[in-house]
Amino acid sequence: MKTIGLIGGMSWESSKMYYEFINKRIQELLGDSYSGKSIMITVNFAEIEKLTFAGNWQGIGEIVKEAAQNLEKAGADMILLCTNAIHLVSNAISDNTSVPFLHIADVTAQEINKKGLKKVGLLGTSFVMEEEFYKNRISEKHGIEVIVPEAPDREVVHRMVYDELVKGIFTETSKQECLRIINLLKAQGAEGIIMGCTELPILLPGSEMDIPSFDTSKIHAYVAVDMALKA
């Protein structure tokens, strides 16, 4: 079994889900008392958040690069960045380590293609919904059309993530707001929804939606398990 390297802490609410997904999936596949071999380095999200809103992505890149290099030194056979938005600086990892880096947008797009969907909605922070690094990667590399909410609703989701979800606050009001926005995306032809913030599926599980949803953290973790067990 290979060792999965995880860069967590963005936020710890979703990072703990990665650990759970990995170990439950391995036990599901192998049974008995099997669990996964993993190493997690967690960063201080307050520091990341401050740099994010200052637009200092180079500084964030240095933090995740150091974390990735430390994972490799510690024996990780692959690296996962346990967040969607910070993949904006994923090159800081892939360009400075020699072990495979699993990009969350790629593994999510592969799952969408398995289901034969051609047009999906994307929810996440404003960085994920508005910057090119995520939605363009899915559309240009994987041939899937990606649509996002209108600007006022993008702001609603963005504030929800930073003011509530990363702090462990999950309310019925916010859940209903997400469902309202999802219905608007459906009306524009979305056949599925990418939950492009790793905390969103905690607020709104796929079982509570009437459209296919893609839990990016779960997909990410499951692909890592597949890679770990191929050996």
Short mmCIF file of C-alpha atoms in Angstrom, two decimals:
data_model
loop_
_atom_site.label_atom_id
_atom_site.label_comp_id
_atom_site.label_asym_id
_atom_site.label_seq_id
_atom_site.Cartn_x
_atom_site.Cartn_y
_atom_site.Cartn_z
CA MET A 1 0.00 0.00 0.00
CA LYS A 2 1.33 3.42 -0.94
CA THR A 3 1.32 6.36 1.46
CA ILE A 4 -1.07 9.24 0.77
CA GLY A 5 0.25 12.72 1.53
CA LEU A 6 -2.30 15.35 2.52
CA ILE A 7 -1.95 19.12 2.83
CA GLY A 8 -4.79 20.03 5.17
CA GLY A 9 -6.07 22.78 7.42
CA MET A 10 -8.02 24.68 4.73
CA SER A 11 -10.20 24.22 6.70
CA TRP A 12 -9.80 21.48 9.29
CA GLU A 13 -13.56 20.82 8.93
CA SER A 14 -12.95 19.36 5.48
CA SER A 15 -9.52 17.91 6.28
CA LYS A 16 -11.02 15.54 8.84
CA MET A 17 -13.42 14.34 6.12
CA TYR A 18 -10.47 13.39 3.92
CA TYR A 19 -9.09 11.17 6.67
CA GLU A 20 -12.49 9.58 7.17
CA PHE A 21 -13.12 9.07 3.43
CA ILE A 22 -9.73 7.44 2.91
CA ASN A 23 -10.00 5.01 5.79
CA LYS A 24 -13.65 4.08 5.26
CA ARG A 25 -12.98 3.46 1.57
CA ILE A 26 -9.98 1.23 2.29
CA GLN A 27 -11.95 -0.75 4.86
CA GLU A 28 -14.81 -1.05 2.36
CA LEU A 29 -12.44 -2.45 -0.27
CA LEU A 30 -10.17 -4.61 1.90
CA GLY A 31 -12.31 -5.36 4.95
CA ASP A 32 -11.11 -6.54 8.36
CA SER A 33 -9.07 -3.93 10.23
CA TYR A 34 -7.40 -2.34 7.22
CA SER A 35 -6.75 1.39 7.27
CA GLY A 36 -4.84 3.75 5.03
CA LYS A 37 -1.21 4.79 5.24
CA SER A 38 -1.23 8.57 5.22
CA ILE A 39 0.67 11.65 6.33
CA MET A 40 -1.09 14.98 6.86
CA ILE A 41 0.53 18.37 7.27
CA THR A 42 -1.91 21.06 8.31
CA VAL A 43 -1.38 24.75 7.74
CA ASN A 44 -2.75 27.67 9.77
CA PHE A 45 -5.88 28.67 7.89
CA ALA A 46 -5.93 32.14 9.46
CA GLU A 47 -2.59 32.82 7.76
CA ILE A 48 -3.83 31.44 4.44
CA GLU A 49 -7.04 33.47 4.68
CA LYS A 50 -5.14 36.69 5.37
CA LEU A 51 -2.86 36.14 2.38
CA THR A 52 -5.83 35.22 0.19
CA PHE A 53 -7.69 38.44 0.79
CA ALA A 54 -4.46 40.40 0.36
CA GLY A 55 -4.07 38.77 -3.04
CA ASN A 56 -0.69 37.37 -1.99
CA TRP A 57 -0.90 34.08 -3.88
CA GLN A 58 2.88 33.86 -4.10
CA GLY A 59 3.00 33.73 -0.32
CA ILE A 60 0.39 30.98 -0.27
CA GLY A 61 2.36 29.12 -2.91
CA GLU A 62 5.43 29.16 -0.69
CA ILE A 63 3.45 27.71 2.22
CA VAL A 64 1.98 24.83 0.23
CA LYS A 65 5.29 24.18 -1.54
CA GLU A 66 7.03 23.75 1.80
CA ALA A 67 4.25 21.49 3.05
CA ALA A 68 4.43 19.35 -0.10
CA GLN A 69 8.19 19.03 0.06
CA ASN A 70 7.97 17.99 3.71
CA LEU A 71 5.39 15.35 2.80
CA GLU A 72 7.70 13.97 0.14
CA LYS A 73 10.62 13.90 2.59
CA ALA A 74 8.39 12.09 5.10
CA GLY A 75 7.68 9.32 2.58
CA ALA A 76 4.45 10.30 0.83
CA ASP A 77 3.99 8.54 -2.53
CA MET A 78 1.48 11.10 -3.78
CA ILE A 79 0.23 14.52 -2.71
CA LEU A 80 -3.30 15.89 -2.33
CA LEU A 81 -4.12 19.50 -1.56
CA CYS A 82 -7.26 19.22 0.59
CA THR A 83 -9.02 22.32 -0.71
CA ASN A 84 -10.38 23.61 -4.01
CA ALA A 85 -9.49 27.31 -4.01
CA ILE A 86 -5.81 26.94 -3.15
CA HIS A 87 -5.34 24.85 -6.30
CA LEU A 88 -4.87 28.28 -7.86
CA VAL A 89 -1.23 27.82 -6.80
CA SER A 90 -1.06 24.06 -7.42
CA ASN A 91 1.95 24.57 -9.70
CA ALA A 92 3.94 25.44 -6.58
CA ILE A 93 3.46 21.79 -5.62
CA SER A 94 3.69 20.01 -8.96
CA ASP A 95 6.76 22.00 -10.06
CA ASN A 96 8.68 21.42 -6.84
CA THR A 97 8.06 17.77 -5.96
CA SER A 98 8.74 14.51 -7.77
CA VAL A 99 5.79 12.40 -6.58
CA PRO A 100 2.39 12.44 -8.33
CA PHE A 101 0.13 15.40 -7.52
CA LEU A 102 -3.61 14.72 -7.81
CA HIS A 103 -5.39 17.86 -9.01
CA ILE A 104 -8.89 18.07 -7.55
CA ALA A 105 -10.43 19.55 -10.71
CA ASP A 106 -9.06 16.73 -12.89
CA VAL A 107 -10.39 13.89 -10.74
CA THR A 108 -13.77 15.65 -10.43
CA ALA A 109 -14.00 16.13 -14.20
CA GLN A 110 -13.19 12.46 -14.75
CA GLU A 111 -16.11 11.51 -12.50
CA ILE A 112 -18.44 13.88 -14.38
CA ASN A 113 -17.39 12.32 -17.68
CA LYS A 114 -18.09 8.85 -16.29
CA LYS A 115 -21.69 9.96 -15.78
CA GLY A 116 -21.88 11.36 -19.29
CA LEU A 117 -22.77 14.91 -18.25
CA LYS A 118 -21.89 17.75 -20.60
CA LYS A 119 -22.88 20.84 -18.61
CA VAL A 120 -22.49 21.40 -14.88
CA GLY A 121 -22.87 24.20 -12.37
CA LEU A 122 -20.03 25.16 -10.05
CA LEU A 123 -20.33 26.42 -6.47
CA GLY A 124 -17.40 27.51 -4.33
CA THR A 125 -15.54 30.61 -3.23
CA SER A 126 -15.32 33.51 -5.64
CA PHE A 127 -11.77 32.38 -6.49
CA VAL A 128 -13.05 29.01 -7.69
CA MET A 129 -16.11 30.38 -9.50
CA GLU A 130 -14.44 33.36 -11.17
CA GLU A 131 -10.77 32.53 -11.79
CA GLU A 132 -9.69 30.50 -14.80
CA PHE A 133 -7.55 27.91 -13.00
CA TYR A 134 -10.52 25.70 -12.08
CA LYS A 135 -13.47 26.01 -14.46
CA ASN A 136 -11.30 26.52 -17.54
CA ARG A 137 -9.24 23.46 -16.64
CA ILE A 138 -12.42 21.39 -16.55
CA SER A 139 -13.83 22.79 -19.77
CA GLU A 140 -10.65 22.92 -21.85
CA LYS A 141 -8.96 19.75 -20.62
CA HIS A 142 -12.03 17.57 -20.13
CA GLY A 143 -14.65 18.99 -22.53
CA ILE A 144 -17.29 19.86 -19.94
CA GLU A 145 -19.18 23.17 -20.00
CA VAL A 146 -19.09 24.87 -16.61
CA ILE A 147 -21.52 27.60 -15.53
CA VAL A 148 -21.53 29.65 -12.33
CA PRO A 149 -24.17 31.72 -10.49
CA GLU A 150 -24.72 35.39 -11.23
CA ALA A 151 -22.48 37.85 -9.35
CA PRO A 152 -24.81 38.52 -6.38
CA ASP A 153 -25.23 34.80 -5.73
CA ARG A 154 -21.50 34.18 -6.12
CA GLU A 155 -21.03 36.68 -3.30
CA VAL A 156 -23.65 34.86 -1.21
CA VAL A 157 -21.79 31.55 -1.52
CA HIS A 158 -18.38 33.14 -1.00
CA ARG A 159 -19.44 34.86 2.23
CA MET A 160 -21.19 31.70 3.39
CA VAL A 161 -17.95 29.76 3.06
CA TYR A 162 -15.73 32.24 4.91
CA ASP A 163 -18.21 33.50 7.49
CA GLU A 164 -19.76 30.15 8.35
CA LEU A 165 -18.58 26.89 6.82
CA VAL A 166 -14.85 27.11 7.53
CA LYS A 167 -15.81 27.95 11.13
CA GLY A 168 -17.95 24.85 11.46
CA ILE A 169 -21.26 26.74 11.22
CA PHE A 170 -23.86 24.90 9.10
CA THR A 171 -27.37 26.38 9.15
CA GLU A 172 -30.67 25.51 7.52
CA THR A 173 -30.87 29.05 6.14
CA SER A 174 -27.60 28.63 4.26
CA LYS A 175 -28.66 25.21 3.01
CA GLN A 176 -31.84 26.67 1.55
CA GLU A 177 -29.85 29.48 -0.08
CA CYS A 178 -27.64 26.90 -1.76
CA LEU A 179 -30.68 24.99 -3.00
CA ARG A 180 -32.15 28.21 -4.40
CA ILE A 181 -28.94 28.95 -6.31
CA ILE A 182 -28.70 25.36 -7.55
CA ASN A 183 -32.24 25.59 -8.91
CA LEU A 184 -31.24 28.68 -10.87
CA LEU A 185 -28.29 26.80 -12.35
CA LYS A 186 -30.58 23.91 -13.26
CA ALA A 187 -32.84 26.36 -15.08
CA GLN A 188 -29.79 27.35 -17.16
CA GLY A 189 -29.22 23.76 -18.19
CA ALA A 190 -26.88 22.42 -15.51
CA GLU A 191 -27.09 18.62 -15.42
CA GLY A 192 -25.06 18.33 -12.23
CA ILE A 193 -23.40 20.49 -9.58
CA ILE A 194 -19.75 20.58 -8.59
CA MET A 195 -19.49 21.27 -4.87
CA GLY A 196 -16.27 23.20 -5.42
CA CYS A 197 -15.70 23.99 -1.78
CA THR A 198 -14.77 21.02 0.37
CA GLU A 199 -17.12 22.17 3.17
CA LEU A 200 -20.22 22.52 0.96
CA PRO A 201 -21.17 18.81 1.00
CA ILE A 202 -21.18 18.97 4.80
CA LEU A 203 -23.82 21.71 4.57
CA LEU A 204 -25.73 20.11 1.70
CA PRO A 205 -25.23 16.37 1.16
CA GLY A 206 -25.92 14.98 -2.29
CA SER A 207 -28.76 12.89 -0.88
CA GLU A 208 -30.70 16.11 -0.27
CA MET A 209 -30.45 17.26 -3.89
CA ASP A 210 -32.53 16.26 -6.89
CA ILE A 211 -29.63 16.66 -9.32
CA PRO A 212 -26.29 14.78 -9.43
CA SER A 213 -23.73 16.46 -7.21
CA PHE A 214 -19.99 15.98 -7.11
CA ASP A 215 -18.39 15.99 -3.68
CA THR A 216 -14.89 17.06 -4.68
CA SER A 217 -13.19 15.99 -1.45
CA LYS A 218 -14.74 12.52 -1.51
CA ILE A 219 -13.86 12.02 -5.18
CA HIS A 220 -10.32 13.26 -4.50
CA ALA A 221 -9.88 10.89 -1.55
CA TYR A 222 -11.27 7.87 -3.43
CA VAL A 223 -8.90 8.38 -6.37
CA ALA A 224 -6.01 8.56 -3.90
CA VAL A 225 -7.12 5.25 -2.40
CA ASP A 226 -7.22 3.67 -5.85
CA MET A 227 -3.66 4.86 -6.47
CA ALA A 228 -2.50 3.68 -3.05
CA LEU A 229 -3.87 0.19 -3.58
CA LYS A 230 -2.61 -0.29 -7.14
CA ALA A 231 0.76 -1.27 -5.75
#
